[in-house]
mmCIF file of C-alpha atoms and ligand atoms in Angstrom:
data_model
loop_
_atom_site.group_PDB
_atom_site.id
_atom_site.type_symbol
_atom_site.label_atom_id
_atom_site.label_comp_id
_atom_site.label_asym_id
_atom_site.label_seq_id
_atom_site.Cartn_x
_atom_site.Cartn_y
_atom_site.Cartn_z
ATOM 1 C CA UNK A 111 -7.579 3.035 12.726
ATOM 2 C CA UNK A 112 -9.998 5.390 10.977
ATOM 3 C CA UNK A 113 -9.399 7.869 8.189
ATOM 4 C CA UNK A 114 -7.019 10.795 8.718
ATOM 5 C CA UNK A 115 -10.017 13.036 9.364
ATOM 6 C CA UNK A 116 -11.416 10.668 12.011
ATOM 7 C CA UNK A 117 -8.055 10.356 13.703
ATOM 8 C CA UNK A 118 -7.698 14.137 13.878
ATOM 9 C CA UNK A 119 -11.197 14.531 15.331
ATOM 10 C CA UNK A 120 -10.545 11.806 17.880
ATOM 11 C CA UNK A 121 -7.338 13.436 19.121
ATOM 12 C CA UNK A 122 -8.960 16.876 19.155
ATOM 13 C CA UNK A 123 -11.725 15.442 21.343
ATOM 14 C CA UNK A 124 -9.153 13.980 23.688
ATOM 15 C CA UNK A 125 -7.413 17.353 24.004
ATOM 16 C CA UNK A 126 -10.745 18.985 24.786
ATOM 17 C CA UNK A 127 -11.429 16.418 27.497
ATOM 18 C CA UNK A 128 -8.031 16.914 29.114
ATOM 19 C CA UNK A 129 -7.637 19.736 31.609
ATOM 20 C CA UNK A 130 -4.477 21.725 30.898
ATOM 21 C CA UNK A 131 -2.016 21.824 33.782
ATOM 22 C CA UNK A 132 1.595 21.134 34.649
ATOM 23 C CA UNK A 133 0.934 17.384 34.818
ATOM 24 C CA UNK A 134 -0.864 17.145 31.471
ATOM 25 C CA UNK A 135 1.004 19.701 29.364
ATOM 26 C CA UNK A 136 3.477 17.119 28.080
ATOM 27 C CA UNK A 137 0.676 14.770 27.070
ATOM 28 C CA UNK A 138 -1.235 17.584 25.352
ATOM 29 C CA UNK A 139 1.911 18.698 23.522
ATOM 30 C CA UNK A 140 2.344 15.175 22.189
ATOM 31 C CA UNK A 141 -1.293 15.017 21.052
ATOM 32 C CA UNK A 142 -0.963 18.357 19.259
ATOM 33 C CA UNK A 143 2.144 17.044 17.505
ATOM 34 C CA UNK A 144 0.199 13.986 16.362
ATOM 35 C CA UNK A 145 -2.491 16.233 14.881
ATOM 36 C CA UNK A 146 0.085 18.402 13.115
ATOM 37 C CA UNK A 147 1.721 15.333 11.565
ATOM 38 C CA UNK A 148 -1.678 13.998 10.425
ATOM 39 C CA UNK A 149 -2.482 17.368 8.850
ATOM 40 C CA UNK A 150 0.820 17.353 6.966
ATOM 41 C CA UNK A 151 -0.104 13.908 5.680
ATOM 42 C CA UNK A 152 -3.563 15.176 4.655
ATOM 43 C CA UNK A 153 -1.988 18.058 2.714
ATOM 44 C CA UNK A 154 0.397 15.687 0.982
ATOM 45 C CA UNK A 155 -2.457 13.451 -0.136
ATOM 46 C CA UNK A 156 -4.624 16.365 -1.283
ATOM 47 C CA UNK A 157 -1.730 17.633 -3.421
ATOM 48 C CA UNK A 158 -0.917 14.294 -4.982
ATOM 49 C CA UNK A 159 -4.583 13.666 -5.819
ATOM 50 C CA UNK A 160 -4.646 16.904 -7.766
ATOM 51 C CA UNK A 161 -6.624 18.935 -5.256
ATOM 52 C CA UNK A 162 -5.139 21.916 -3.465
ATOM 53 C CA UNK A 163 -2.018 23.481 -4.840
ATOM 54 C CA UNK A 164 -2.410 26.750 -6.647
ATOM 55 C CA UNK A 165 -5.735 25.634 -8.061
ATOM 56 C CA UNK A 166 -6.757 29.028 -9.296
ATOM 57 C CA UNK A 167 -3.497 29.796 -11.027
ATOM 58 C CA UNK A 168 -3.372 33.494 -10.194
ATOM 59 C CA UNK A 169 -0.085 35.030 -11.138
ATOM 60 C CA UNK A 170 1.433 37.429 -8.634
ATOM 61 C CA UNK A 171 2.206 40.856 -10.000
ATOM 62 C CA UNK A 172 2.982 44.321 -8.700
ATOM 63 C CA UNK A 173 5.215 45.072 -5.720
ATOM 64 C CA UNK A 174 3.152 42.987 -3.308
ATOM 65 C CA UNK A 175 -0.060 40.967 -3.119
ATOM 66 C CA UNK A 176 -2.933 41.437 -0.669
ATOM 67 C CA UNK A 177 -5.532 38.712 -0.077
ATOM 68 C CA UNK A 178 -9.082 39.750 0.902
ATOM 69 C CA UNK A 179 -10.323 37.226 3.422
ATOM 70 C CA UNK A 180 -13.774 37.095 4.964
ATOM 71 C CA UNK A 181 -17.012 35.185 5.199
ATOM 72 C CA UNK A 182 -19.495 35.367 2.315
ATOM 73 C CA UNK A 183 -21.276 38.690 1.679
ATOM 74 C CA UNK A 184 -19.084 40.863 3.904
ATOM 75 C CA UNK A 185 -18.247 43.115 0.946
ATOM 76 C CA UNK A 186 -14.961 41.770 -0.410
ATOM 77 C CA UNK A 187 -15.888 42.266 -4.057
ATOM 78 C CA UNK A 188 -17.288 45.722 -3.364
ATOM 79 C CA UNK A 189 -14.023 46.637 -1.676
ATOM 80 C CA UNK A 190 -11.918 45.301 -4.561
ATOM 81 C CA UNK A 191 -13.853 47.461 -6.990
ATOM 82 C CA UNK A 192 -13.605 50.567 -4.825
ATOM 83 C CA UNK A 193 -9.889 50.100 -4.113
ATOM 84 C CA UNK A 194 -8.708 49.167 -7.586
ATOM 85 C CA UNK A 195 -11.457 49.831 -10.106
ATOM 86 C CA UNK A 196 -11.409 46.161 -11.097
ATOM 87 C CA UNK A 197 -14.864 44.763 -11.752
ATOM 88 C CA UNK A 198 -15.860 41.986 -9.408
ATOM 89 C CA UNK A 199 -19.539 41.253 -9.264
ATOM 90 C CA UNK A 200 -21.093 42.121 -5.898
ATOM 91 C CA UNK A 201 -24.532 40.963 -4.847
ATOM 92 C CA UNK A 202 -26.728 40.595 -1.811
ATOM 93 C CA UNK A 203 -26.500 36.800 -1.763
ATOM 94 C CA UNK A 204 -23.734 34.510 -0.530
ATOM 95 C CA UNK A 205 -21.039 32.893 -2.709
ATOM 96 C CA UNK A 206 -21.318 35.511 -5.437
ATOM 97 C CA UNK A 207 -17.607 35.244 -6.110
ATOM 98 C CA UNK A 208 -16.438 31.768 -7.108
ATOM 99 C CA UNK A 209 -12.922 32.413 -8.390
ATOM 100 C CA UNK A 210 -9.998 34.719 -7.649
ATOM 101 C CA UNK A 211 -10.390 38.204 -9.127
ATOM 102 C CA UNK A 212 -7.275 40.381 -9.192
ATOM 103 C CA UNK A 213 -7.143 44.179 -9.183
ATOM 104 C CA UNK A 214 -4.262 46.648 -8.941
ATOM 105 C CA UNK A 215 -4.042 49.436 -6.398
ATOM 106 C CA UNK A 216 -1.529 52.227 -7.017
ATOM 107 C CA UNK A 217 -0.630 53.947 -3.774
ATOM 108 C CA UNK A 218 2.360 55.944 -2.559
ATOM 109 C CA UNK A 219 4.409 54.951 -5.600
ATOM 110 C CA UNK A 220 3.782 51.229 -5.183
ATOM 111 C CA UNK A 221 1.617 48.905 -7.215
ATOM 112 C CA UNK A 222 -0.284 46.552 -4.953
ATOM 113 C CA UNK A 223 -2.126 43.550 -6.313
ATOM 114 C CA UNK A 224 -5.399 42.946 -4.474
ATOM 115 C CA UNK A 225 -7.104 39.569 -4.745
ATOM 116 C CA UNK A 226 -10.822 39.169 -4.281
ATOM 117 C CA UNK A 227 -11.773 35.630 -3.349
ATOM 118 C CA UNK A 228 -14.712 33.408 -2.576
ATOM 119 C CA UNK A 229 -15.914 33.769 0.999
ATOM 120 C CA UNK A 230 -14.359 31.409 3.525
ATOM 121 C CA UNK A 231 -16.626 29.133 5.512
ATOM 122 C CA UNK A 232 -15.901 27.026 8.582
ATOM 123 C CA UNK A 233 -14.087 23.875 7.517
ATOM 124 C CA UNK A 234 -12.229 25.622 4.695
ATOM 125 C CA UNK A 235 -8.905 24.153 5.808
ATOM 126 C CA UNK A 236 -10.440 20.708 5.407
ATOM 127 C CA UNK A 237 -11.404 21.607 1.856
ATOM 128 C CA UNK A 238 -14.978 22.829 2.279
ATOM 129 C CA UNK A 239 -16.265 25.375 -0.246
ATOM 130 C CA UNK A 240 -13.101 25.713 -2.328
ATOM 131 C CA UNK A 241 -11.424 26.507 0.988
ATOM 132 C CA UNK A 242 -8.230 24.708 0.155
ATOM 133 C CA UNK A 243 -7.678 26.724 -3.022
ATOM 134 C CA UNK A 244 -8.475 30.008 -1.297
ATOM 135 C CA UNK A 245 -6.097 29.197 1.539
ATOM 136 C CA UNK A 246 -3.299 28.293 -0.843
ATOM 137 C CA UNK A 247 -3.680 31.712 -2.475
ATOM 138 C CA UNK A 248 -3.561 33.300 0.982
ATOM 139 C CA UNK A 249 -0.340 31.426 1.687
ATOM 140 C CA UNK A 250 1.313 32.918 -1.367
ATOM 141 C CA UNK A 251 0.204 36.492 -0.607
ATOM 142 C CA UNK A 252 2.156 39.154 1.291
ATOM 143 C CA UNK A 253 -0.626 40.577 3.457
ATOM 144 C CA UNK A 254 -3.985 39.314 4.677
ATOM 145 C CA UNK A 255 -6.780 41.860 4.752
ATOM 146 C CA UNK A 256 -9.564 40.514 6.940
ATOM 147 C CA UNK A 257 -13.051 41.851 6.318
ATOM 148 C CA UNK A 258 -15.804 41.460 8.878
ATOM 149 C CA UNK A 259 -19.472 42.334 8.766
ATOM 150 C CA UNK A 260 -20.599 44.108 11.967
ATOM 151 C CA UNK A 261 -23.398 41.544 12.240
ATOM 152 C CA UNK A 262 -20.937 38.620 12.165
ATOM 153 C CA UNK A 263 -17.861 39.317 14.201
ATOM 154 C CA UNK A 264 -16.548 35.756 14.433
ATOM 155 C CA UNK A 265 -12.956 36.796 13.873
ATOM 156 C CA UNK A 266 -11.519 34.006 15.985
ATOM 157 C CA UNK A 267 -12.966 31.276 13.775
ATOM 158 C CA UNK A 268 -11.678 33.069 10.682
ATOM 159 C CA UNK A 269 -8.220 33.120 12.239
ATOM 160 C CA UNK A 270 -8.569 29.452 13.133
ATOM 161 C CA UNK A 271 -9.210 28.578 9.477
ATOM 162 C CA UNK A 272 -5.961 30.253 8.484
ATOM 163 C CA UNK A 273 -4.090 28.629 11.338
ATOM 164 C CA UNK A 274 -5.401 25.254 10.224
ATOM 165 C CA UNK A 275 -3.798 25.951 6.855
ATOM 166 C CA UNK A 276 -0.437 26.768 8.448
ATOM 167 C CA UNK A 277 -0.795 30.546 8.178
ATOM 168 C CA UNK A 278 0.331 32.579 11.202
ATOM 169 C CA UNK A 279 -0.689 36.224 11.140
ATOM 170 C CA UNK A 280 1.056 39.089 12.887
ATOM 171 C CA UNK A 281 3.467 36.695 14.548
ATOM 172 C CA UNK A 282 7.145 36.189 14.041
ATOM 173 C CA UNK A 283 8.595 32.717 13.517
ATOM 174 C CA UNK A 284 9.587 31.013 16.798
ATOM 175 C CA UNK A 285 13.220 31.377 17.787
ATOM 176 C CA UNK A 286 13.934 27.678 17.627
ATOM 177 C CA UNK A 287 16.732 26.312 15.465
ATOM 178 C CA UNK A 288 16.848 22.732 14.200
ATOM 179 C CA UNK A 289 20.088 21.108 13.109
ATOM 180 C CA UNK A 290 19.277 17.588 11.870
ATOM 181 C CA UNK A 291 22.041 15.000 11.763
ATOM 182 C CA UNK A 292 22.312 11.434 10.436
ATOM 183 C CA UNK A 293 22.974 9.843 13.806
ATOM 184 C CA UNK A 294 23.928 10.541 17.404
ATOM 185 C CA UNK A 295 20.473 10.934 18.923
ATOM 186 C CA UNK A 296 18.631 14.043 20.007
ATOM 187 C CA UNK A 297 20.281 16.972 21.749
ATOM 188 C CA UNK A 298 18.234 19.700 23.361
ATOM 189 C CA UNK A 299 19.834 23.033 24.175
ATOM 190 C CA UNK A 300 18.489 26.407 25.169
ATOM 191 C CA UNK A 301 19.869 29.874 25.689
ATOM 192 C CA UNK A 302 16.970 30.763 28.012
ATOM 193 C CA UNK A 303 15.191 28.960 30.818
ATOM 194 C CA UNK A 304 12.331 26.835 29.470
ATOM 195 C CA UNK A 305 9.230 27.088 31.642
ATOM 196 C CA UNK A 306 6.612 25.705 29.249
ATOM 197 C CA UNK A 307 8.348 22.565 27.983
ATOM 198 C CA UNK A 308 10.406 19.861 29.637
ATOM 199 C CA UNK A 309 12.972 17.676 27.869
ATOM 200 C CA UNK A 310 10.720 14.647 27.783
ATOM 201 C CA UNK A 311 7.975 16.552 26.015
ATOM 202 C CA UNK A 312 10.410 18.080 23.537
ATOM 203 C CA UNK A 313 11.759 14.616 22.760
ATOM 204 C CA UNK A 314 8.264 13.155 22.433
ATOM 205 C CA UNK A 315 7.146 15.924 20.052
ATOM 206 C CA UNK A 316 10.335 15.622 17.984
ATOM 207 C CA UNK A 317 9.719 11.888 17.756
ATOM 208 C CA UNK A 318 6.263 12.409 16.243
ATOM 209 C CA UNK A 319 7.992 14.331 13.435
ATOM 210 C CA UNK A 320 10.644 11.592 13.153
ATOM 211 C CA UNK A 321 13.293 14.058 14.236
ATOM 212 C CA UNK A 322 15.461 11.468 15.999
ATOM 213 C CA UNK A 323 18.955 12.805 15.411
ATOM 214 C CA UNK A 324 20.260 16.321 15.713
ATOM 215 C CA UNK A 325 20.001 19.428 17.802
ATOM 216 C CA UNK A 326 16.977 21.451 18.893
ATOM 217 C CA UNK A 327 18.135 24.861 20.080
ATOM 218 C CA UNK A 328 15.677 27.113 21.921
ATOM 219 C CA UNK A 329 16.437 30.824 21.785
ATOM 220 C CA UNK A 330 13.162 31.685 23.506
ATOM 221 C CA UNK A 331 10.883 30.230 26.165
ATOM 222 C CA UNK A 332 8.726 28.445 23.595
ATOM 223 C CA UNK A 333 5.721 26.195 24.116
ATOM 224 C CA UNK A 334 4.571 23.062 22.327
ATOM 225 C CA UNK A 335 2.790 25.041 19.576
ATOM 226 C CA UNK A 336 5.951 26.909 18.609
ATOM 227 C CA UNK A 337 8.037 23.736 18.617
ATOM 228 C CA UNK A 338 5.447 21.979 16.442
ATOM 229 C CA UNK A 339 5.373 24.926 14.000
ATOM 230 C CA UNK A 340 9.157 24.767 13.705
ATOM 231 C CA UNK A 341 9.233 21.010 13.174
ATOM 232 C CA UNK A 342 6.388 21.125 10.634
ATOM 233 C CA UNK A 343 8.514 23.569 8.673
ATOM 234 C CA UNK A 344 5.759 24.771 6.337
ATOM 235 C CA UNK A 345 4.269 27.619 8.305
ATOM 236 C CA UNK A 346 3.841 30.985 6.601
ATOM 237 C CA UNK A 347 4.130 34.180 8.639
ATOM 238 C CA UNK A 348 2.117 37.076 7.228
ATOM 239 C CA UNK A 349 1.190 40.549 8.383
ATOM 240 C CA UNK A 350 -2.556 41.160 8.582
ATOM 241 C CA UNK A 351 -5.027 44.021 8.916
ATOM 242 C CA UNK A 352 -8.498 43.748 10.348
ATOM 243 C CA UNK A 353 -11.344 45.839 8.931
ATOM 244 C CA UNK A 354 -14.999 46.058 9.801
ATOM 245 C CA UNK A 355 -16.980 46.871 6.646
ATOM 246 C CA UNK A 356 -20.472 48.358 6.302
ATOM 247 C CA UNK A 357 -19.624 50.890 8.999
ATOM 248 C CA UNK A 358 -22.219 53.154 7.363
ATOM 249 C CA UNK A 359 -24.841 50.897 8.960
ATOM 250 C CA UNK A 360 -23.229 51.177 12.368
ATOM 251 C CA UNK A 361 -24.301 53.887 14.829
ATOM 252 C CA UNK A 362 -21.314 55.444 16.646
ATOM 253 C CA UNK A 363 -22.174 53.887 20.006
ATOM 254 C CA UNK A 364 -22.163 50.429 18.411
ATOM 255 C CA UNK A 365 -18.597 51.018 17.187
ATOM 256 C CA UNK A 366 -17.363 51.078 20.743
ATOM 257 C CA UNK A 367 -19.012 47.754 21.411
ATOM 258 C CA UNK A 368 -17.591 46.196 18.218
ATOM 259 C CA UNK A 369 -14.111 47.451 19.113
ATOM 260 C CA UNK A 370 -14.437 45.904 22.538
ATOM 261 C CA UNK A 371 -15.595 42.581 21.144
ATOM 262 C CA UNK A 372 -12.651 42.381 18.737
ATOM 263 C CA UNK A 373 -10.095 43.384 21.350
ATOM 264 C CA UNK A 374 -7.127 42.836 21.498
ATOM 265 C CA UNK A 375 -7.175 43.015 17.685
ATOM 266 C CA UNK A 376 -7.358 46.624 16.500
ATOM 267 C CA UNK A 377 -9.889 47.112 13.698
ATOM 268 C CA UNK A 378 -10.335 49.788 11.079
ATOM 269 C CA UNK A 379 -13.920 50.777 10.290
ATOM 270 C CA UNK A 380 -14.697 51.255 6.615
ATOM 271 C CA UNK A 381 -17.559 51.390 4.188
ATOM 272 C CA UNK A 382 -16.489 49.920 0.877
ATOM 273 C CA UNK A 383 -19.639 50.934 -0.973
ATOM 274 C CA UNK A 384 -19.505 54.522 0.324
ATOM 275 C CA UNK A 385 -15.731 54.991 0.108
ATOM 276 C CA UNK A 386 -15.428 55.679 3.815
ATOM 277 C CA UNK A 387 -12.106 55.037 5.526
ATOM 278 C CA UNK A 388 -10.462 53.844 2.325
ATOM 279 C CA UNK A 389 -7.603 56.386 2.414
ATOM 280 C CA UNK A 390 -6.681 55.219 5.912
ATOM 281 C CA UNK A 391 -6.980 51.641 4.724
ATOM 282 C CA UNK A 392 -4.654 52.207 1.751
ATOM 283 C CA UNK A 393 -2.120 53.855 4.066
ATOM 284 C CA UNK A 394 -2.471 50.948 6.476
ATOM 285 C CA UNK A 395 -1.863 48.465 3.656
ATOM 286 C CA UNK A 396 1.218 50.334 2.431
ATOM 287 C CA UNK A 397 2.598 50.597 5.993
ATOM 288 C CA UNK A 398 2.012 46.926 6.729
ATOM 289 C CA UNK A 399 3.771 45.929 3.518
ATOM 290 C CA UNK A 400 6.832 47.956 4.626
ATOM 291 C CA UNK A 401 7.749 49.309 1.236
ATOM 292 C CA UNK A 402 11.132 50.844 0.717
ATOM 293 C CA UNK A 403 11.757 53.395 -2.053
ATOM 294 C CA UNK A 404 15.163 53.298 -3.714
ATOM 295 C CA UNK A 405 16.338 56.079 -6.015
ATOM 296 C CA UNK A 406 18.922 55.265 -8.646
ATOM 297 C CA UNK A 407 21.787 57.608 -9.340
ATOM 298 C CA UNK A 408 23.783 57.130 -12.536
ATOM 299 C CA UNK A 409 27.528 57.697 -11.870
ATOM 300 C CA UNK A 410 28.409 61.400 -11.955
ATOM 301 C CA UNK A 411 24.796 62.486 -12.398
ATOM 302 C CA UNK A 412 22.033 63.504 -9.984
ATOM 303 C CA UNK A 413 19.660 60.793 -8.725
ATOM 304 C CA UNK A 414 16.369 60.131 -10.490
ATOM 305 C CA UNK A 415 13.892 61.140 -7.813
ATOM 306 C CA UNK A 416 10.834 60.773 -10.027
ATOM 307 C CA UNK A 417 10.571 57.011 -10.156
ATOM 308 C CA UNK A 418 11.805 54.960 -7.212
ATOM 309 C CA UNK A 419 12.319 51.237 -7.402
ATOM 310 C CA UNK A 420 9.963 49.745 -4.803
ATOM 311 C CA UNK A 421 11.401 47.056 -2.542
ATOM 312 C CA UNK A 422 10.337 45.602 0.803
ATOM 313 C CA UNK A 423 11.929 46.256 4.190
ATOM 314 C CA UNK A 424 15.028 44.123 4.670
ATOM 315 C CA UNK A 425 15.626 43.691 0.928
ATOM 316 C CA UNK A 426 19.261 43.838 -0.108
ATOM 317 C CA UNK A 427 21.167 45.275 -3.072
ATOM 318 C CA UNK A 428 20.734 41.871 -4.680
ATOM 319 C CA UNK A 429 16.944 42.362 -4.737
ATOM 320 C CA UNK A 430 17.444 45.763 -6.332
ATOM 321 C CA UNK A 431 19.620 44.229 -9.050
ATOM 322 C CA UNK A 432 16.854 41.754 -9.897
ATOM 323 C CA UNK A 433 14.736 44.714 -10.907
ATOM 324 C CA UNK A 434 17.334 46.412 -13.109
ATOM 325 C CA UNK A 435 18.321 45.736 -16.717
ATOM 326 C CA UNK A 436 20.409 42.598 -17.249
ATOM 327 C CA UNK A 437 23.485 44.531 -18.455
ATOM 328 C CA UNK A 438 23.685 46.356 -15.126
ATOM 329 C CA UNK A 439 23.228 43.201 -13.098
ATOM 330 C CA UNK A 440 25.786 41.187 -15.011
ATOM 331 C CA UNK A 441 28.442 43.911 -14.853
ATOM 332 C CA UNK A 442 27.829 44.580 -11.146
ATOM 333 C CA UNK A 443 30.973 45.148 -9.132
ATOM 334 C CA UNK A 444 29.686 47.045 -6.117
ATOM 335 C CA UNK A 445 27.122 49.651 -5.128
ATOM 336 C CA UNK A 446 27.479 53.067 -3.568
ATOM 337 C CA UNK A 447 24.814 54.113 -1.083
ATOM 338 C CA UNK A 448 23.662 57.454 0.275
ATOM 339 C CA UNK A 449 20.956 57.502 2.933
ATOM 340 C CA UNK A 450 19.850 55.759 6.104
ATOM 341 C CA UNK A 451 21.419 52.385 5.386
ATOM 342 C CA UNK A 452 24.845 53.910 4.686
ATOM 343 C CA UNK A 453 27.351 54.394 7.477
ATOM 344 C CA UNK A 454 28.615 57.464 5.584
ATOM 345 C CA UNK A 455 27.492 59.119 2.346
ATOM 346 C CA UNK A 456 28.608 57.180 -0.689
ATOM 347 C CA UNK A 457 29.577 54.017 1.219
ATOM 348 C CA UNK A 458 30.645 51.155 -1.042
ATOM 349 C CA UNK A 459 28.652 47.981 -0.351
ATOM 350 C CA UNK A 460 28.127 44.500 -1.780
ATOM 351 C CA UNK A 461 25.075 42.521 -2.842
ATOM 352 C CA UNK A 462 24.129 41.474 0.690
ATOM 353 C CA UNK A 463 23.766 45.040 2.005
ATOM 354 C CA UNK A 464 20.211 45.706 3.289
ATOM 355 C CA UNK A 465 18.771 48.940 1.919
ATOM 356 C CA UNK A 466 16.563 51.451 3.734
ATOM 357 C CA UNK A 467 13.674 53.671 2.633
ATOM 358 C CA UNK A 468 14.750 56.592 0.408
ATOM 359 C CA UNK A 469 18.287 55.333 -0.095
ATOM 360 C CA UNK A 470 20.082 56.582 -3.191
ATOM 361 C CA UNK A 471 22.100 53.900 -4.962
ATOM 362 C CA UNK A 472 24.694 53.931 -7.733
ATOM 363 C CA UNK A 473 25.532 50.617 -9.346
ATOM 364 C CA UNK A 474 29.272 50.476 -9.976
ATOM 365 C CA UNK A 475 30.119 48.260 -12.921
ATOM 366 C CA UNK A 476 33.208 46.222 -13.543
ATOM 367 C CA UNK A 477 35.726 47.999 -15.766
ATOM 368 C CA UNK A 478 35.426 47.276 -19.450
ATOM 369 C CA UNK A 479 31.721 46.563 -19.356
ATOM 370 C CA UNK A 480 29.395 48.522 -21.571
ATOM 371 C CA UNK A 481 26.049 50.089 -20.566
HETATM 372 N N1 GTP B 8 -24.355 49.130 3.550
HETATM 373 C C1 GTP B 8 -23.279 48.612 2.965
HETATM 374 N N2 GTP B 8 -23.420 47.544 2.149
HETATM 375 C C2 GTP B 8 -22.312 47.052 1.566
HETATM 376 C C3 GTP B 8 -21.020 47.608 1.788
HETATM 377 N N3 GTP B 8 -20.133 46.903 1.075
HETATM 378 C C4 GTP B 8 -20.816 45.927 0.445
HETATM 379 N N4 GTP B 8 -22.139 46.003 0.726
HETATM 380 C C5 GTP B 8 -23.211 45.133 0.230
HETATM 381 O O1 GTP B 8 -23.055 43.835 0.747
HETATM 382 C C6 GTP B 8 -23.497 42.839 -0.195
HETATM 383 C C7 GTP B 8 -22.389 41.808 -0.434
HETATM 384 O O2 GTP B 8 -21.290 42.474 -1.061
HETATM 385 P P1 GTP B 8 -20.199 41.680 -1.900
HETATM 386 O O3 GTP B 8 -19.155 42.675 -2.268
HETATM 387 O O4 GTP B 8 -20.807 40.891 -2.990
HETATM 388 O O5 GTP B 8 -19.670 40.685 -0.774
HETATM 389 P P2 GTP B 8 -18.578 39.494 -0.925
HETATM 390 O O6 GTP B 8 -17.839 39.460 0.362
HETATM 391 O O7 GTP B 8 -17.783 39.677 -2.162
HETATM 392 O O8 GTP B 8 -19.512 38.201 -1.020
HETATM 393 P P3 GTP B 8 -19.163 36.742 -1.647
HETATM 394 O O9 GTP B 8 -18.509 36.934 -2.972
HETATM 395 O O10 GTP B 8 -20.483 36.072 -1.744
HETATM 396 O O11 GTP B 8 -18.254 36.065 -0.656
HETATM 397 C C8 GTP B 8 -23.873 43.608 -1.451
HETATM 398 O O12 GTP B 8 -25.253 43.776 -1.463
HETATM 399 C C9 GTP B 8 -23.163 44.938 -1.282
HETATM 400 O O13 GTP B 8 -23.806 45.988 -1.943
HETATM 401 C C10 GTP B 8 -20.922 48.752 2.658
HETATM 402 O O14 GTP B 8 -19.858 49.320 2.911
HETATM 403 N N5 GTP B 8 -22.088 49.203 3.214
HETATM 404 MG MG1 MG B 9 -17.536 38.483 -3.744
#
């Protein structure tokens, strides 16, 4: 048997040679599972040999982190500078940026960390051109901002690089639940009719991941890819925005053509160097990050509407407490909520209550505590 890389290539070739139909879909599913397992093994080795990991050591800060992803020379550094004021050298040759450069964007009350990065090149997921480090930074971000040059619209291959690194953009995790057990064999259940997978294929794919005992529960009509993602267990699901930069060089009639070529992915046209479309872009970033503003109200006093605490959609009271002074958190007894997440004004809730945008919250402290 050859190296991991050779084995992956060999199986990929076999998949390419195999026509996809009802009779072959089980076989193809099994081959895809083999590739996924080999890639997990490759990641494990890269980590233990010191490569990969958070090579660049950027520390996350602000309310959320956005990763600028694109091929060399598309204008990532120019955009960082125009969005955040941070200096990142821009130049008319490729691979100008060789490390991660952070900047901070303040927009609609939130502080958003933007990361400029080296350009991605095909093969990044295999470690080409610092690709592994860049992709690991992408994995730890909260939003991917894709930048394309109108002259190079290969968005699909950019997406493929991220997919190869286990990043799924603008997708939700598959509705498949795994319940591993120590013994008893494999049980397959589903709450919906499965049209893309049969039991034999499910069992064969599970076997590749050494999932021999336990339950696989399908809550959707999933295919092999979704099952493999669930079994691999290390996929990251991120929202993403697609922008086409250098729109100043693009005549209006060409825009229509570019839009058509990128379809079904909606793209925003900007010019980083000329500050065109950047307000829309900032709004798009803030929307995609689903910020939630929470106003604090000290007991018996009006709420402080000047400085909200910024959380993300779905965050609970517990998340809010993490952002407050220790004394408040330690003495927490309950919270009172006014606003969209409350069933009635002033509802008393616990730490697991999910908050909504513009909620007003009073932290009720246990009796006898100071602060
Ligand atoms: N016409 C035009 N040129 C731009 C725009 N944005 C960037 N450029 C130019 O494109 C070239 C590359 O810009 P960079 O910001 O260095 O690109 P990059 O993506 O950071 O490149 P790497 O760091 O090499 O990956 C520079 O000459 C920029 O001046 C734009 O909106 N319009
Ligand atoms: Mg750059």
